[in-house]
CSV table of C-alpha atoms in Angstrom, one decimal:
chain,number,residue,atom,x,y,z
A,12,UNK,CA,0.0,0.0,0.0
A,13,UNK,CA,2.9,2.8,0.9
A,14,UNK,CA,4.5,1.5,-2.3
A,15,UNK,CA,1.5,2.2,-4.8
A,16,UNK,CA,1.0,5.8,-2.8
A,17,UNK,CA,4.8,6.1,-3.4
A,18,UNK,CA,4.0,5.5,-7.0
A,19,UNK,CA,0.7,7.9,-7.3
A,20,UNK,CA,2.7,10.8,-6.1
A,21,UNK,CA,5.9,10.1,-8.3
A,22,UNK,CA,3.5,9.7,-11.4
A,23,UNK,CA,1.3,13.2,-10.3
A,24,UNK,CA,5.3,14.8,-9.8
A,25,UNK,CA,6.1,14.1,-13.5
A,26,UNK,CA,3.1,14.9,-14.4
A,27,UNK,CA,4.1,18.7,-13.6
A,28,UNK,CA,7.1,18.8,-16.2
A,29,UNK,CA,4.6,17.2,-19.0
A,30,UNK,CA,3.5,18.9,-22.3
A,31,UNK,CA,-0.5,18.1,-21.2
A,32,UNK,CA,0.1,20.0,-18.2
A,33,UNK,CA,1.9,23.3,-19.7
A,34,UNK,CA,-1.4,23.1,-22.6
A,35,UNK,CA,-3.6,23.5,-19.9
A,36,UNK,CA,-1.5,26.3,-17.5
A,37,UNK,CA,-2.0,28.4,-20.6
A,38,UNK,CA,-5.7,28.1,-21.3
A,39,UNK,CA,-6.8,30.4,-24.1
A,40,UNK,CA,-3.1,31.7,-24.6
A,41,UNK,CA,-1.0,29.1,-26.3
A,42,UNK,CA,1.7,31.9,-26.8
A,43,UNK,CA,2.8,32.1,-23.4
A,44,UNK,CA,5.5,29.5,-21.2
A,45,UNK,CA,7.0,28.7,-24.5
A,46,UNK,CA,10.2,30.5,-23.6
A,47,UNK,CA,13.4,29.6,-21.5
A,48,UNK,CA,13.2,31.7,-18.2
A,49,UNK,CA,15.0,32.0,-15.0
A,50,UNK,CA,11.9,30.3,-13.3
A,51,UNK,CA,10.2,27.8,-15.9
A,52,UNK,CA,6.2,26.7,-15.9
A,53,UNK,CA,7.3,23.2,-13.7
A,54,UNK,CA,8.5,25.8,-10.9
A,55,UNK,CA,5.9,28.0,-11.1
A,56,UNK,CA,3.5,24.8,-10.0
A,57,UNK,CA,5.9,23.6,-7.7
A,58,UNK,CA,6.6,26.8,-5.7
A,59,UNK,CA,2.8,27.5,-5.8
A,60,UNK,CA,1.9,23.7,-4.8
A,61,UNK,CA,4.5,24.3,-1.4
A,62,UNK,CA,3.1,26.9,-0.3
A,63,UNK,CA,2.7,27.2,3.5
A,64,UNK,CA,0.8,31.0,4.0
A,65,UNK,CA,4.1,33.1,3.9
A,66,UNK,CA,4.5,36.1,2.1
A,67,UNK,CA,5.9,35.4,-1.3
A,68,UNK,CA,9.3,36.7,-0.8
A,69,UNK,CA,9.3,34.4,1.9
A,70,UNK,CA,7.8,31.5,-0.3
A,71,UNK,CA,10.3,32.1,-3.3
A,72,UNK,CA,13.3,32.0,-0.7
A,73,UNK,CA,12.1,28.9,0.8
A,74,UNK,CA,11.5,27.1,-2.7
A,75,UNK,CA,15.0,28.0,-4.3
A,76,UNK,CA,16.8,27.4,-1.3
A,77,UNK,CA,15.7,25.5,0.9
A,78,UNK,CA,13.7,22.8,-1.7
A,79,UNK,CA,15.9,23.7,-4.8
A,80,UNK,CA,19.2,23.9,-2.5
A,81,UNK,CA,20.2,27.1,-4.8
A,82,UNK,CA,22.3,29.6,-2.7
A,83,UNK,CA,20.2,32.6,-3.6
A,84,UNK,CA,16.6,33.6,-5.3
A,85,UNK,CA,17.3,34.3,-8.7
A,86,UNK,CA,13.9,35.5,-9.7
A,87,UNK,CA,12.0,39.0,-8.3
A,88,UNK,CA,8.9,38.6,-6.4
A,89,UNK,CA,7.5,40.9,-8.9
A,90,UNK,CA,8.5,38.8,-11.8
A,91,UNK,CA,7.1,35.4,-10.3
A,92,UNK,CA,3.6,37.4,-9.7
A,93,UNK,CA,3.3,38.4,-13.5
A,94,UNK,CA,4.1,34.8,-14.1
A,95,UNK,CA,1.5,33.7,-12.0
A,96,UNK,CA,-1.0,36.0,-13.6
A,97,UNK,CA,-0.8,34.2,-16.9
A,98,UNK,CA,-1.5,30.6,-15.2
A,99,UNK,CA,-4.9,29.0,-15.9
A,100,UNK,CA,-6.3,27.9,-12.2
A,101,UNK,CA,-7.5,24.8,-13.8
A,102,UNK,CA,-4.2,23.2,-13.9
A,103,UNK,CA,-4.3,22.5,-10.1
A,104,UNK,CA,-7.8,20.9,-10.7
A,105,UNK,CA,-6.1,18.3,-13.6
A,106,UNK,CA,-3.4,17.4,-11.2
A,107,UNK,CA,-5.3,16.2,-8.4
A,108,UNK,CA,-8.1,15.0,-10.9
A,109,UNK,CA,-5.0,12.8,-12.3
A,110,UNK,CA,-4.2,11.5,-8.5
A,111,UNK,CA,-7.6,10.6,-7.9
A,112,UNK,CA,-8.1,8.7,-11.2
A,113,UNK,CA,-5.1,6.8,-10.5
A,114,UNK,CA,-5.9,6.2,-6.6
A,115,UNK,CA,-9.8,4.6,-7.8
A,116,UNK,CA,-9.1,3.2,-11.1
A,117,UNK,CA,-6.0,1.6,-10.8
A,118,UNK,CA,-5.3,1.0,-6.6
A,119,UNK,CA,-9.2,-0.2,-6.3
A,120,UNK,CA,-8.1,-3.0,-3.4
A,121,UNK,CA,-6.7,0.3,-1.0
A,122,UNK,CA,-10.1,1.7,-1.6
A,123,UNK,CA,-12.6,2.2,1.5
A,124,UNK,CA,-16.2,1.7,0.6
A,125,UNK,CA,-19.3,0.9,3.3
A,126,UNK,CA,-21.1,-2.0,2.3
A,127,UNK,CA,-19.7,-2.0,-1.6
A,128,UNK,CA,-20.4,1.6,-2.0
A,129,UNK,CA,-18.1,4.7,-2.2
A,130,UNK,CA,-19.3,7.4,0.4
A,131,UNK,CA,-19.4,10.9,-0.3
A,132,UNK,CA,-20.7,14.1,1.1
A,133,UNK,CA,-20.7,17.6,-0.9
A,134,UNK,CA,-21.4,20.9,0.9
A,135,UNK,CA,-20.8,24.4,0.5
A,136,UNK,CA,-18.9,27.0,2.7
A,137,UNK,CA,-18.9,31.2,2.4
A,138,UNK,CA,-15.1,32.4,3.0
A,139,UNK,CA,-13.4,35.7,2.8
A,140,UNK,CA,-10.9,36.6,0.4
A,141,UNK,CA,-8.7,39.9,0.1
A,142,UNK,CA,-11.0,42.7,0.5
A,143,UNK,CA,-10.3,44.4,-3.1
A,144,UNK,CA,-12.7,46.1,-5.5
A,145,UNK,CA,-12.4,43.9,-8.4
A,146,UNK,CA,-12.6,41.1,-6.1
A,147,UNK,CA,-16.1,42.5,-5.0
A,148,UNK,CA,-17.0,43.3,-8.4
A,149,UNK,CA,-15.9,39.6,-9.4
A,150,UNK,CA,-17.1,37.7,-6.8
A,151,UNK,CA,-19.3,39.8,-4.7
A,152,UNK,CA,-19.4,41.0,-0.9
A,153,UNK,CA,-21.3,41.0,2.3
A,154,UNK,CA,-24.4,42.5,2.5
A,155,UNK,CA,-25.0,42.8,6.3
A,156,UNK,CA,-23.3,42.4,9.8
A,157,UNK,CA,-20.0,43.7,11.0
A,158,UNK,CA,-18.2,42.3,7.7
A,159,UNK,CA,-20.8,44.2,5.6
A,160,UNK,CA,-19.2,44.8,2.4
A,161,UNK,CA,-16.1,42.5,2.7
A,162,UNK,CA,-15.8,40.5,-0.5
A,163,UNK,CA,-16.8,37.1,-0.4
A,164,UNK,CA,-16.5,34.1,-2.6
A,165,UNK,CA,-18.8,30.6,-2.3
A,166,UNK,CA,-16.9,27.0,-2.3
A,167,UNK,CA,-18.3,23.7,-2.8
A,168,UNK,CA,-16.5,20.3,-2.3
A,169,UNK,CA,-17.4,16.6,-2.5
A,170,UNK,CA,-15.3,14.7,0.6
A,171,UNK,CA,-14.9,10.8,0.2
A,172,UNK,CA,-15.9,10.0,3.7
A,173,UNK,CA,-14.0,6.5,4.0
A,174,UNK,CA,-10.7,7.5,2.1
A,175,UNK,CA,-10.3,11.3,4.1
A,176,UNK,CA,-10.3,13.6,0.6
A,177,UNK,CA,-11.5,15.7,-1.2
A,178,UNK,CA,-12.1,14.5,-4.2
A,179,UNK,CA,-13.3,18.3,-6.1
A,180,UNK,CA,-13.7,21.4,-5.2
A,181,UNK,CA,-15.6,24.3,-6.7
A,182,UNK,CA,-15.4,28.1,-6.5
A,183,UNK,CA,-17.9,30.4,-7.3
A,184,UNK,CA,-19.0,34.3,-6.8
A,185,UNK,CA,-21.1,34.7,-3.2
A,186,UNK,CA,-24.3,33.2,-3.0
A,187,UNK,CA,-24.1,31.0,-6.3
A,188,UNK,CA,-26.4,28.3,-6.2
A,189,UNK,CA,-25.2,25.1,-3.7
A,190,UNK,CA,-27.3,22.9,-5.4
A,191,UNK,CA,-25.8,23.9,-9.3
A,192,UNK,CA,-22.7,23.5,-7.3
A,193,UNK,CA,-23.0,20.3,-6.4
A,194,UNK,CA,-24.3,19.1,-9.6
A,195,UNK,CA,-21.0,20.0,-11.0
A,196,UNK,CA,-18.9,18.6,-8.3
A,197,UNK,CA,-20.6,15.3,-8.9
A,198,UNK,CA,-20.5,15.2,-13.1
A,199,UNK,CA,-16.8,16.3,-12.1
A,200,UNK,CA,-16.8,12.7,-10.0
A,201,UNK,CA,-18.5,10.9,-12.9
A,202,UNK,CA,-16.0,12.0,-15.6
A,203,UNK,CA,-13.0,10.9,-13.3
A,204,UNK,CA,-13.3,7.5,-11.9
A,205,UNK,CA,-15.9,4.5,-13.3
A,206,UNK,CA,-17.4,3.2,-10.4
A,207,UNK,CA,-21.2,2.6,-10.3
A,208,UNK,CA,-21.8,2.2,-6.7
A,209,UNK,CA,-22.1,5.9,-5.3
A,210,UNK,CA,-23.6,7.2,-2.2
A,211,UNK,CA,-23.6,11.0,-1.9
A,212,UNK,CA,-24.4,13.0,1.3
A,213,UNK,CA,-26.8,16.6,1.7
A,214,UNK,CA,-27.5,18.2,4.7
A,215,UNK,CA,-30.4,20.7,5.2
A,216,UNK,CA,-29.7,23.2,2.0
A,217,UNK,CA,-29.8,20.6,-0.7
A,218,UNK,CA,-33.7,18.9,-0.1
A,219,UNK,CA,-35.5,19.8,-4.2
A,220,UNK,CA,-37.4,17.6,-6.1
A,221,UNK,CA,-35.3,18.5,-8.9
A,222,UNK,CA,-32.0,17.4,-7.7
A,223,UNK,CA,-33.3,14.4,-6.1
A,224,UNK,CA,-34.2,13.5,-9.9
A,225,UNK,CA,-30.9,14.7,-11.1
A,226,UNK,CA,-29.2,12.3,-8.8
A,227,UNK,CA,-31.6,9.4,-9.7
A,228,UNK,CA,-30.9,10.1,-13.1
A,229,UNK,CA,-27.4,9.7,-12.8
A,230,UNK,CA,-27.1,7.0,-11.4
A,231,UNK,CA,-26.4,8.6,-7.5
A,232,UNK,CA,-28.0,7.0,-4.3
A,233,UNK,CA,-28.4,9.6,-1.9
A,234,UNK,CA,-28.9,10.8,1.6
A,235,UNK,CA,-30.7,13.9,2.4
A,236,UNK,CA,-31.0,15.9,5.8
A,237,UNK,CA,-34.5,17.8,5.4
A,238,UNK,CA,-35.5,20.9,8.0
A,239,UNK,CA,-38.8,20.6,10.0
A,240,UNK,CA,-40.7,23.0,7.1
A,241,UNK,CA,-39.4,20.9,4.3
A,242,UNK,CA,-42.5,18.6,2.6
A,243,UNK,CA,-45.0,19.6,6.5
A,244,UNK,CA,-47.3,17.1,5.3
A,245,UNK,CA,-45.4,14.1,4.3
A,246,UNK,CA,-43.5,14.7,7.9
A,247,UNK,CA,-46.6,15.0,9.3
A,248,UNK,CA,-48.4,11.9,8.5
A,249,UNK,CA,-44.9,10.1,8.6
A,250,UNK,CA,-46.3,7.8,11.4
A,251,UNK,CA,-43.3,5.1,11.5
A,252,UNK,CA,-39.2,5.5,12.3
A,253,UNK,CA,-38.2,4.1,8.5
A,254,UNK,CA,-40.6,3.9,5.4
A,255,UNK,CA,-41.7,5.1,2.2
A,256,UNK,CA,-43.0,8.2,1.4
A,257,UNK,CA,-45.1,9.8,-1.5
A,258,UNK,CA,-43.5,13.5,-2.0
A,259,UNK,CA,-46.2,15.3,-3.8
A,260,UNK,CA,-45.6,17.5,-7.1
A,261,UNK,CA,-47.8,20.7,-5.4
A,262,UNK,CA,-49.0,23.0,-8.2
A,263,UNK,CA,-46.9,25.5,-5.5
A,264,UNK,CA,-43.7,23.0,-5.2
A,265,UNK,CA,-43.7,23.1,-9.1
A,266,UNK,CA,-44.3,26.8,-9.7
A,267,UNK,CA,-41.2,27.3,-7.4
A,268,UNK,CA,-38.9,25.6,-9.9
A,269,UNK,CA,-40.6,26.8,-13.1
A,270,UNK,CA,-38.4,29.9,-13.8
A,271,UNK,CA,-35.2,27.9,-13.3
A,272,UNK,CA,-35.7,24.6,-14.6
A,273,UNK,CA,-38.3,24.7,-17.2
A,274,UNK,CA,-37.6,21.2,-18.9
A,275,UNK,CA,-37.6,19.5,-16.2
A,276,UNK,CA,-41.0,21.0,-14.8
A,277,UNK,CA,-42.3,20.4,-18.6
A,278,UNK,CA,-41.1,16.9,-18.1
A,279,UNK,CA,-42.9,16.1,-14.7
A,280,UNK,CA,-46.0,18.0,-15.5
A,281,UNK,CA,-47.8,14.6,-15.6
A,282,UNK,CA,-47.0,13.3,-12.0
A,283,UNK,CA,-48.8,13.8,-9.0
A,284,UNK,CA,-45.5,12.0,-7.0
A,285,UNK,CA,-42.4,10.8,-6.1
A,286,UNK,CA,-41.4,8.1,-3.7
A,287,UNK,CA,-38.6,8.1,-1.5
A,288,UNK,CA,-37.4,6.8,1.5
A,289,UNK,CA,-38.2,8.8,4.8
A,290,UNK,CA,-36.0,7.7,7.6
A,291,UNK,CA,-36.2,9.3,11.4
A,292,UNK,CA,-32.3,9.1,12.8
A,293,UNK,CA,-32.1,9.5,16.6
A,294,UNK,CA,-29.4,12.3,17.4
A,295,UNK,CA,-30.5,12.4,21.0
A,296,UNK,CA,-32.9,12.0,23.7
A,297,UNK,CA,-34.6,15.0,22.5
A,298,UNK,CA,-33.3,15.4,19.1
A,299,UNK,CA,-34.9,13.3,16.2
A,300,UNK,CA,-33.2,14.0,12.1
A,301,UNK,CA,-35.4,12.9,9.2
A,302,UNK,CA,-33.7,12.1,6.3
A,303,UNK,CA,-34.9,11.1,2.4
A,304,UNK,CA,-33.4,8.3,0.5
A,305,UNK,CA,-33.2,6.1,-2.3
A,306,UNK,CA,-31.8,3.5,-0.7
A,307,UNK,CA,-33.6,0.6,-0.5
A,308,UNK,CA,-34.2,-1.4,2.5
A,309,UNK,CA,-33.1,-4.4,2.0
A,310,UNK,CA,-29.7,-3.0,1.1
A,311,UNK,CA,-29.5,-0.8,3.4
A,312,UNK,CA,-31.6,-1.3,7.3
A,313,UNK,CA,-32.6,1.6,9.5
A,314,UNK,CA,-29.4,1.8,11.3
A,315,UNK,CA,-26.5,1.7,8.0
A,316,UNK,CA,-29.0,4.6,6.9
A,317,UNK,CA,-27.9,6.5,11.1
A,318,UNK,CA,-24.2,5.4,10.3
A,319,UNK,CA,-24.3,6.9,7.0
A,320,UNK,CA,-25.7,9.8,8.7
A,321,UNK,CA,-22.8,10.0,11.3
A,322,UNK,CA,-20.1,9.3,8.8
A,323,UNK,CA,-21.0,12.7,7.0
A,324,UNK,CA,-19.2,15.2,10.3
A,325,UNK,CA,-16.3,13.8,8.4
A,326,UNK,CA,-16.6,16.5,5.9
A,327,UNK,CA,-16.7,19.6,8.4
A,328,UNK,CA,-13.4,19.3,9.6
A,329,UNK,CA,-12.0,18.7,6.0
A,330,UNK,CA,-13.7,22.1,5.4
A,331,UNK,CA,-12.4,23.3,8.4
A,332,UNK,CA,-8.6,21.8,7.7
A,333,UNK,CA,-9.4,23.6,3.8
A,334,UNK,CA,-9.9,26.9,5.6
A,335,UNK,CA,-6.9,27.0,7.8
A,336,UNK,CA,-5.0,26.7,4.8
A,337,UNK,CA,-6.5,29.9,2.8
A,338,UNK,CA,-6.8,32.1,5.2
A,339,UNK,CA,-7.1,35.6,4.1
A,340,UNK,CA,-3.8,36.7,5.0
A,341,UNK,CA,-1.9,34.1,3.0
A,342,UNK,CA,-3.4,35.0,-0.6
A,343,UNK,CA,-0.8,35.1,-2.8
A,344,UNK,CA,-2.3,38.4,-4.2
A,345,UNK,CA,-5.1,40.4,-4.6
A,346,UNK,CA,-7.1,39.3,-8.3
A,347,UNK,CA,-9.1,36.4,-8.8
A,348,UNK,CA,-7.2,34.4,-10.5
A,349,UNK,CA,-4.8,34.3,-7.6
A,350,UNK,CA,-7.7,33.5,-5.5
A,351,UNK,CA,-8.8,30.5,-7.9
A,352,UNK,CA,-5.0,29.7,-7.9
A,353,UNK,CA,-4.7,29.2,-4.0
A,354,UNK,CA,-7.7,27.9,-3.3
A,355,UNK,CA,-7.6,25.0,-6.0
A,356,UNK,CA,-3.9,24.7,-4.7
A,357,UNK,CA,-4.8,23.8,-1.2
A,358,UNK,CA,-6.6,20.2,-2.6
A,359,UNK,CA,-3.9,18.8,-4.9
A,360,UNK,CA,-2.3,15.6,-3.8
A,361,UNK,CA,1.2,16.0,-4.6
């Protein structure tokens, strides 16, 4: 097992010096990172990928000379940041998509699954970033509280609860959808490893009709934390800890959805229902969870569905681990694409 990790993160290290991943640093612009310079494209990545929340000066001298062994820093901070400015962000994103291809598709005995399925849980998070106008113009700001008007960006990620990853993450302006969020973070699953069994986790934002028929039509099983005032009447005349439940396609739960997702309203016109799972999860003495599934019960009993349930705190303190890491102070600059550039950073497995 340390052998084949040994091997993953040798493979994702060349993959930094290959001609797929310099096509992709330069997006749009196939002109630039063509030329010899005192600091070429593989370092760029590298230096960015160490980072540890120091200033850059810092950064640069502890990548030339303490990584590189070099007895001085032979390129300007200014120089490495103009650099930087040409990178595409995505380039983090196809280097840990690379690891994690390689860590389910081709290590599939070291992977952790619960009962033959792979468990994930996607959820969103609101985060600072440096406080400058076309930050706020870009990705928006604050409206109320002490922090009113602080610019403010929205992150989604999908965590593989039994192998301790992340295995995407998103960023967006403030307030952008969770849901559309998660919808990409789990096509973004689908296009890199080809496993069928899939559980994914939602906690209290994510209950809709529509993406519980996104997930079925992909293929997803899913578990869903809904709030008290989510479906009233099916909770209501939910009389048992664990059964099936009719969620009725209102004229009002339709109308909701109409401006946003017209197709699929158009599609479902003719159904009065779905049915899904309703499952009551004791939390405590006083405290009850109900959650929707479509799980079935003979694959999964009452108390795998509370497990399942328990296992999904594992994503909080990646988030919180996530944070520690971007904190506003250790941006590499002010501009988005730095802030795309750090934050993507902080999730590649190299």
């Amino acid at each position: 097992m340390v052998n084949t990790f040994v091997k993953r993160l040798d493979t994702s290290y060349k993959l930094i010096f290959s001609e797929e991943m310099k096509t992709i640093s330069r997006g749009n612009n196939p002109n630039i990172f063509q030329r010899k310079r005192l600091m070429p494209l593989s370092d760029i990545l590298l230096c960015s990928l160490n980072k540890q929340g120091l200033n850059t000066d810092f950064e640069l001298r502890k990548y030339f000379i303490f990584q590189k062994g070099l007895n001085e820093v032979n390129i300007t901070k200014e120089a490495y940041l103009k650099q930087r400015r040409k990178l595409n962000p995505e380039v983090f994103k196809a280097l840990n998509a690379y690891y994690i291809s390689n860590f389910y598709n081709c290590c599939k005995n070291e992977v952790k699954k619960f009962k033959g399925y792979l468990i994930f849980a996607i959820d969103g998070t609101d985060f600072e970033i440096p406080n400058t106008k076309i930050n706020r113009d870009y990705f928006g700001r604050s409206a109320n509280g002490r922090k009113q008007n602080m610019a403010r960006a929205t992150a989604s990620g999908m965590h593989d609860l039994e192998n301790d990853f992340f295995v995407d993450v998103s960023i967006k302006p403030y307030k952008t959808s969770e849901i559309e969020m998660a919808k990409e973070n789990i096509l973004k699953l689908k296009q890199i490893i080809d496993y069928k069994k899939i559980i994914v986790m939602l906690d209290r934002n994510y209950p809709s009709i529509e993406l519980f028929d996104f997930l079925e039509n992909n293929n997803i099983k899913f578990v869903v934390i809904i709030k008290k005032t989510d479906y009233k009447k099916e909770q209501f005349l939910f009389s048992n800890d664990d059964d099936l439940v009719n969620i009725e396609l209102t004229k009002s739960r339709i109308n909701k959805l109409k401006r946003k997702y017209p197709e699929f309203c158009s599609r479902i016109k003719s159904k009065k229902s779905i049915t899904l799972r309703m499952v009551k999860v004791k939390i405590s003495d006083k405290t009850d969870e109900m959650l929707l599934t479509n799980l079935l019960k003979e694959e999964f009993n009452t108390n795998d569905i509370s497990q399942l349930y328990g296992r999904r705190w594992g994503i909080e303190i990646s988030y919180n681990t996530l944070k520690n890491k971007i904190k506003i102070e250790s941006f590499t600059g002010f501009l988005p694409s730095f802030v795309y550039q750090d934050f993507f950073c902080t999730n590649v497995h190299i």
